[in-house]
mmCIF file of C-alpha atoms in Angstrom:
data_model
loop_
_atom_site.group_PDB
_atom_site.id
_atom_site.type_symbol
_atom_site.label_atom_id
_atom_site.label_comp_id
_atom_site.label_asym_id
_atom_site.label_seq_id
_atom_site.Cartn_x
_atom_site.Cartn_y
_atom_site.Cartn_z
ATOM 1 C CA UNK A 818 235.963 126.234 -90.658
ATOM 2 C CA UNK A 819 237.899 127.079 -93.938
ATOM 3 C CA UNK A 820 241.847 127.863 -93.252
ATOM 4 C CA UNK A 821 242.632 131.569 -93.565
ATOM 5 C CA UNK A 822 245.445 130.677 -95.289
ATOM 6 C CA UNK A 823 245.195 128.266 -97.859
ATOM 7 C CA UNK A 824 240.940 128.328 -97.353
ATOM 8 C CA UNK A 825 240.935 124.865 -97.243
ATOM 9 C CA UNK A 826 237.998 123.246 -95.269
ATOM 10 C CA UNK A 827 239.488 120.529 -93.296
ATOM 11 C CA UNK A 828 241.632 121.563 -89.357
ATOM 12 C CA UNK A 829 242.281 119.436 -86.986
ATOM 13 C CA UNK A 830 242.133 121.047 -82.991
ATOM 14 C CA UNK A 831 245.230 121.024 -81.654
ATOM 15 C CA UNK A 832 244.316 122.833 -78.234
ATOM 16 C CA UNK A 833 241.146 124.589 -76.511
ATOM 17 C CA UNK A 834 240.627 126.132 -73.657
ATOM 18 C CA UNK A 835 238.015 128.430 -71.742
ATOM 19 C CA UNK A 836 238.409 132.415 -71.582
ATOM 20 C CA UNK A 837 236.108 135.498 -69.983
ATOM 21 C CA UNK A 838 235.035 132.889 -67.190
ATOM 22 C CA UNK A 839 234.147 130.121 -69.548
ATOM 23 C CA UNK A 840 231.945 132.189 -71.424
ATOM 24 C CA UNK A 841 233.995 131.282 -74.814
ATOM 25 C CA UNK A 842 236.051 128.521 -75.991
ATOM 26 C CA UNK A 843 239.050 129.629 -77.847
ATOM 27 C CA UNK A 844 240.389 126.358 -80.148
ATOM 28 C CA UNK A 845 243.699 126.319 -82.027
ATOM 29 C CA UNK A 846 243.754 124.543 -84.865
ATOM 30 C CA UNK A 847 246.187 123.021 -87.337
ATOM 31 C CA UNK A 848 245.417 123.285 -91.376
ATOM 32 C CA UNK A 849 245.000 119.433 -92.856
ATOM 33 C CA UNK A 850 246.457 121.091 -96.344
ATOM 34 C CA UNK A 851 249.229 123.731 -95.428
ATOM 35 C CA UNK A 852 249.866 122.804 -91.736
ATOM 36 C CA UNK A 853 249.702 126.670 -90.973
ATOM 37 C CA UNK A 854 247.978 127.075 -87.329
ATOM 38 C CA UNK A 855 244.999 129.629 -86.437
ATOM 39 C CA UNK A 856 242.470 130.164 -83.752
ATOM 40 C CA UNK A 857 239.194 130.120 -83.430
ATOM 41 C CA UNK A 858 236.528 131.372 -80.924
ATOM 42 C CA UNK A 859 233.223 129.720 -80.105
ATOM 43 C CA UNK A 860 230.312 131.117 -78.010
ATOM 44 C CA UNK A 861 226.699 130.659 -77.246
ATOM 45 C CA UNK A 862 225.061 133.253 -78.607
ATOM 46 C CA UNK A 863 222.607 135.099 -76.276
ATOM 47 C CA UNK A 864 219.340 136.124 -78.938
ATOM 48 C CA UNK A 865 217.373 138.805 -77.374
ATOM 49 C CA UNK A 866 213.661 138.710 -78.935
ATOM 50 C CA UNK A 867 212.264 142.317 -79.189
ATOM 51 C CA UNK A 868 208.364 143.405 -78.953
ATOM 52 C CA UNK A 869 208.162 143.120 -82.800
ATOM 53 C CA UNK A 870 209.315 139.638 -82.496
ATOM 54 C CA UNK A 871 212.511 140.060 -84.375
ATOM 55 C CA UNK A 872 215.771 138.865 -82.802
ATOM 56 C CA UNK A 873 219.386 140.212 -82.412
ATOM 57 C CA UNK A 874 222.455 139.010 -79.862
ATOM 58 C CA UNK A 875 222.428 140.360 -76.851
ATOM 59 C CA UNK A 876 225.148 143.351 -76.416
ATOM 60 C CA UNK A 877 226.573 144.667 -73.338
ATOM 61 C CA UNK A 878 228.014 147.512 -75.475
ATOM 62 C CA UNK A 879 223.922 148.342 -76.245
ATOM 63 C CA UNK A 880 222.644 147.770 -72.273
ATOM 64 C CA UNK A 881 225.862 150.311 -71.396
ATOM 65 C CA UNK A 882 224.485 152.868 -73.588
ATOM 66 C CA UNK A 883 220.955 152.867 -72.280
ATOM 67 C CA UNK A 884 222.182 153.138 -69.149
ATOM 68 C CA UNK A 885 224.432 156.075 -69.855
ATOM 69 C CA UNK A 886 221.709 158.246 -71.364
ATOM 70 C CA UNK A 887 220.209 157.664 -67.455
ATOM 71 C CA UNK A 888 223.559 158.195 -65.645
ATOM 72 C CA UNK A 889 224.294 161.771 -67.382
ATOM 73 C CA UNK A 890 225.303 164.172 -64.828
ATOM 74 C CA UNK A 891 225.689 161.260 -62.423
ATOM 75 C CA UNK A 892 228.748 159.876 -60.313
ATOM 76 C CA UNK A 893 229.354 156.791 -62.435
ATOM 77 C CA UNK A 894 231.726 156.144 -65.261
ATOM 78 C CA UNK A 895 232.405 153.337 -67.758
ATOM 79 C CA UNK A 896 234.195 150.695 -65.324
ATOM 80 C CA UNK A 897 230.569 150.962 -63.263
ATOM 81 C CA UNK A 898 228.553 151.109 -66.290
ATOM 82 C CA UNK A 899 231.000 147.986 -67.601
ATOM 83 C CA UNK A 900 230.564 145.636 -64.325
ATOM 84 C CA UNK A 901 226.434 146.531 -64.379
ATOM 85 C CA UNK A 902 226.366 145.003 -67.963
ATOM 86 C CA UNK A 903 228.077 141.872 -66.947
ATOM 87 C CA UNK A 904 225.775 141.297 -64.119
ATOM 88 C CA UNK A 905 223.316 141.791 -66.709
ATOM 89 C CA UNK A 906 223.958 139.630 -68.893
ATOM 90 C CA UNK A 907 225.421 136.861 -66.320
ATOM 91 C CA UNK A 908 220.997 137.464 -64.607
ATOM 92 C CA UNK A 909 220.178 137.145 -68.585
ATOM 93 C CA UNK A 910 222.419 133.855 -69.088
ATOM 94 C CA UNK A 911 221.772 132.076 -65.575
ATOM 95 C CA UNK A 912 217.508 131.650 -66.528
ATOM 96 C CA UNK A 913 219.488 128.794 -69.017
ATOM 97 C CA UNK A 914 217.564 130.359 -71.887
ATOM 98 C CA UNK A 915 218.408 130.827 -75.162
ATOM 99 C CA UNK A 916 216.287 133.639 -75.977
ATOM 100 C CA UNK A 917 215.251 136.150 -73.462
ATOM 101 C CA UNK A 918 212.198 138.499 -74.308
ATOM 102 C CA UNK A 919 213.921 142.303 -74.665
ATOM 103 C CA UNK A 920 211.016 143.248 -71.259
ATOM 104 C CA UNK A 921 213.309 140.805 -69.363
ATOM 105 C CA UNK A 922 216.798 142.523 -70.352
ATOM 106 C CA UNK A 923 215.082 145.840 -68.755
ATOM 107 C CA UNK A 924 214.101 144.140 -65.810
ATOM 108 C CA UNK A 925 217.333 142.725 -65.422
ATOM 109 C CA UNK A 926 218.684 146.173 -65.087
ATOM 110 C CA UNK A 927 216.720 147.336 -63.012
ATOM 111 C CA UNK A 928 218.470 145.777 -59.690
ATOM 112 C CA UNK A 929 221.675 146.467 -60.045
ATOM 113 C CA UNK A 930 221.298 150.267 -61.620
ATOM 114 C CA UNK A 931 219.190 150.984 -58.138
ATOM 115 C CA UNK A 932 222.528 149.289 -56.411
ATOM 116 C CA UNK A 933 224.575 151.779 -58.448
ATOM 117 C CA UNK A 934 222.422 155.253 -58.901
ATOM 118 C CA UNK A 935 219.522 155.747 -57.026
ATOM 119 C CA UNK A 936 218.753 158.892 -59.548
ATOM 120 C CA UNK A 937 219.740 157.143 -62.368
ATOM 121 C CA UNK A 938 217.562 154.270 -61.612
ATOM 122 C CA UNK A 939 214.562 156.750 -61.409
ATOM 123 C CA UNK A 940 215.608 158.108 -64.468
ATOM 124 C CA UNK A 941 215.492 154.337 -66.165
ATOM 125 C CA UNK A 942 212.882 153.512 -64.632
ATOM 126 C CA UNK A 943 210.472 156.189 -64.940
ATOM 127 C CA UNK A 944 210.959 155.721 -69.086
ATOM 128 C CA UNK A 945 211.005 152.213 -68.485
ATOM 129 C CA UNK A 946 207.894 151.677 -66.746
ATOM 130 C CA UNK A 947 206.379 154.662 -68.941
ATOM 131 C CA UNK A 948 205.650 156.619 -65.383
ATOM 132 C CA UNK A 949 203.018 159.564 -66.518
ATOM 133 C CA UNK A 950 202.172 160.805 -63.367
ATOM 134 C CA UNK A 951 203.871 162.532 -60.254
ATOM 135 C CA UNK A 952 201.933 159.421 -58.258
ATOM 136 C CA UNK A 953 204.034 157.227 -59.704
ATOM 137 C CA UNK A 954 207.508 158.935 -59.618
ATOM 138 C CA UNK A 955 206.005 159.445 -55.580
ATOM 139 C CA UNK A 956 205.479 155.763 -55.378
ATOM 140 C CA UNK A 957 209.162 154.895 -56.693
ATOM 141 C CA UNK A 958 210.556 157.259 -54.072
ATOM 142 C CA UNK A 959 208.900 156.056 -51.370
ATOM 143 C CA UNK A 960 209.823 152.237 -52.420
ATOM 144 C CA UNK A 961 213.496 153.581 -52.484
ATOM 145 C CA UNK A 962 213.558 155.442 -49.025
ATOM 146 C CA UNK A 963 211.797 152.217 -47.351
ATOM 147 C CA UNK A 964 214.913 149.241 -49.099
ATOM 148 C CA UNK A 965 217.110 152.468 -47.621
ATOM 149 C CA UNK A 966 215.687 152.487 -44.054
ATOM 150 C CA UNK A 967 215.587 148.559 -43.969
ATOM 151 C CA UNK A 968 219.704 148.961 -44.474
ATOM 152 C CA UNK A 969 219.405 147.609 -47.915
ATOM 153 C CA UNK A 970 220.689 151.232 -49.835
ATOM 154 C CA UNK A 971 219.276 149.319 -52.866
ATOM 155 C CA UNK A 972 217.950 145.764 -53.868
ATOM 156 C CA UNK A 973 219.818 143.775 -55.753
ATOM 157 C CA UNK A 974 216.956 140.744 -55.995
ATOM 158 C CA UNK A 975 214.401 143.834 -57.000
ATOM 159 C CA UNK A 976 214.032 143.660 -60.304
ATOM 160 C CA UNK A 977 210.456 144.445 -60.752
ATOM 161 C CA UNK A 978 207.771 146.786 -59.536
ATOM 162 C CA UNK A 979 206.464 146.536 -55.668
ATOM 163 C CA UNK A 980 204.581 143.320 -55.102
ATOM 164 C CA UNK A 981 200.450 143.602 -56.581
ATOM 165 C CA UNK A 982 201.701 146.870 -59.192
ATOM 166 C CA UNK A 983 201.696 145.904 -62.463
ATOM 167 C CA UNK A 984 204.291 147.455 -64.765
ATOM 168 C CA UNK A 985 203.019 149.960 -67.695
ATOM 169 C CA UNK A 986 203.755 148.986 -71.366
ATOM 170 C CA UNK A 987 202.393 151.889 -73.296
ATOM 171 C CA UNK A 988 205.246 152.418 -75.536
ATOM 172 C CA UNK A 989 206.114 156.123 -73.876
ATOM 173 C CA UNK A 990 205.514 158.699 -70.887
ATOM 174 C CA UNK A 991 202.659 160.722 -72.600
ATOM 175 C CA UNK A 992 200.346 163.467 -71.265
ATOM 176 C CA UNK A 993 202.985 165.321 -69.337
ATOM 177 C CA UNK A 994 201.241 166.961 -66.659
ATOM 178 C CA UNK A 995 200.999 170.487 -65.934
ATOM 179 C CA UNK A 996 204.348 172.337 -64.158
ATOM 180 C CA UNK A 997 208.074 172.016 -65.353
ATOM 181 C CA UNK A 998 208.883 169.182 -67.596
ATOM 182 C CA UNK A 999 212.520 167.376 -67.253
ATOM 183 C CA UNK A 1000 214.383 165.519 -69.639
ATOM 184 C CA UNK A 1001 214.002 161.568 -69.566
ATOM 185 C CA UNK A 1002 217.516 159.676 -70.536
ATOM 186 C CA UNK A 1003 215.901 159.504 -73.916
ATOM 187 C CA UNK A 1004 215.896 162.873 -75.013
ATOM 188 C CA UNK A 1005 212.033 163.775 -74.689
ATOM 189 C CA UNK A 1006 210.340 165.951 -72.237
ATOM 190 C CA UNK A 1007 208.324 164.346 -69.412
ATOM 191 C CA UNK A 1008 206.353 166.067 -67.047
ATOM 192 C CA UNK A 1009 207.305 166.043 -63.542
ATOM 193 C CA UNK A 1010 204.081 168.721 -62.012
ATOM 194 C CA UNK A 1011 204.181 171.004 -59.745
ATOM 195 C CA UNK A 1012 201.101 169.807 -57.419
#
């Protein structure tokens, strides 16, 4: 680490200590050629690997602004949308991996958006899991009302489909059926039927 100063190479750490719940280590260090001090940060870096195989860190800032485009209109504001990306990533972290295919980031949402927005989570969801037909929003529904009845209001530990369904990847909602269409968190039509 080069001094900001002076930009010589060689510090010496004078002090370091844990911050955001020992998710970084903040050192302060002492310049071996001026004696000016600065501080450093360390932290593990998080790579999410996306379909095309490339990587990038993983951003809270970038799983709060999916889940806005699903909470439009909704009850929830950034302090909700804040504390669902730190359970995110803390799901994302605690596997002890350090890279986490981008399918497992969305699954990892999943849970706690149902704990938050019921409609929201539809919302995700239905984009998520590429739902094309009014069978599967139906399906969704019915899998919300039942974790309802049971007392749970949402599941937490849910973070995938119903046990024995197998979740869509087909890239986007296509065919819209016949009837009204509604607007998925991503911009783009998707029919909802009439039938």
């Amino acid at each position: 680490m080069r001094c900001p100063y002076c930009r010589h190479t060689e510090s010496r750490v004078v002090d370091s200590r844990e911050a955001e719940d020992g998710q970084l280590i903040r050192r302060r260090r002492a310049c071996q050629e001026c004696g000016k001090r600065f501080t450093t940060v360390e932290e593990a870096v998080l790579a999410v690997v996306k379909r095309s195989g490339v990587t990038e860190p993983f951003s809270r800032a970038k799983v709060m602004s999916g889940v806005r485009k699903a909470c439009q209109g909704r009850p929830v504001d950034d302090d909700d949308l804040a504390l669902l990306s730190q359970r995110v990533e803390e799901s994302v972290r605690g596997r002890g991996a350090a890279e986490v295919p981008s399918h497992d980031v969305g699954l990892a949402i999943l849970g706690p958006l149902r704990e938050l927005d019921e409609v929201a989570y539809l919302r995700f969801a239905s984009v998520y899991r590429s739902f094309d037909t009014l069978d599967d929003f139906e399906q969704e529904i019915a899998s919300l009302r039942e974790s309802r009845d049971e007392g749970g209001g949402g599941s937490g530990d849910r973070a995938g489909p119903p046990d024995g369904e197998q979740t869509r990847h087909r890239g986007h909602a296509g065919g819209a059926s016949a009837g009204r269409s509604q607007e998925a968190p991503g911009g783009s039509p998707v029919g909802v039927g009439t039938d």
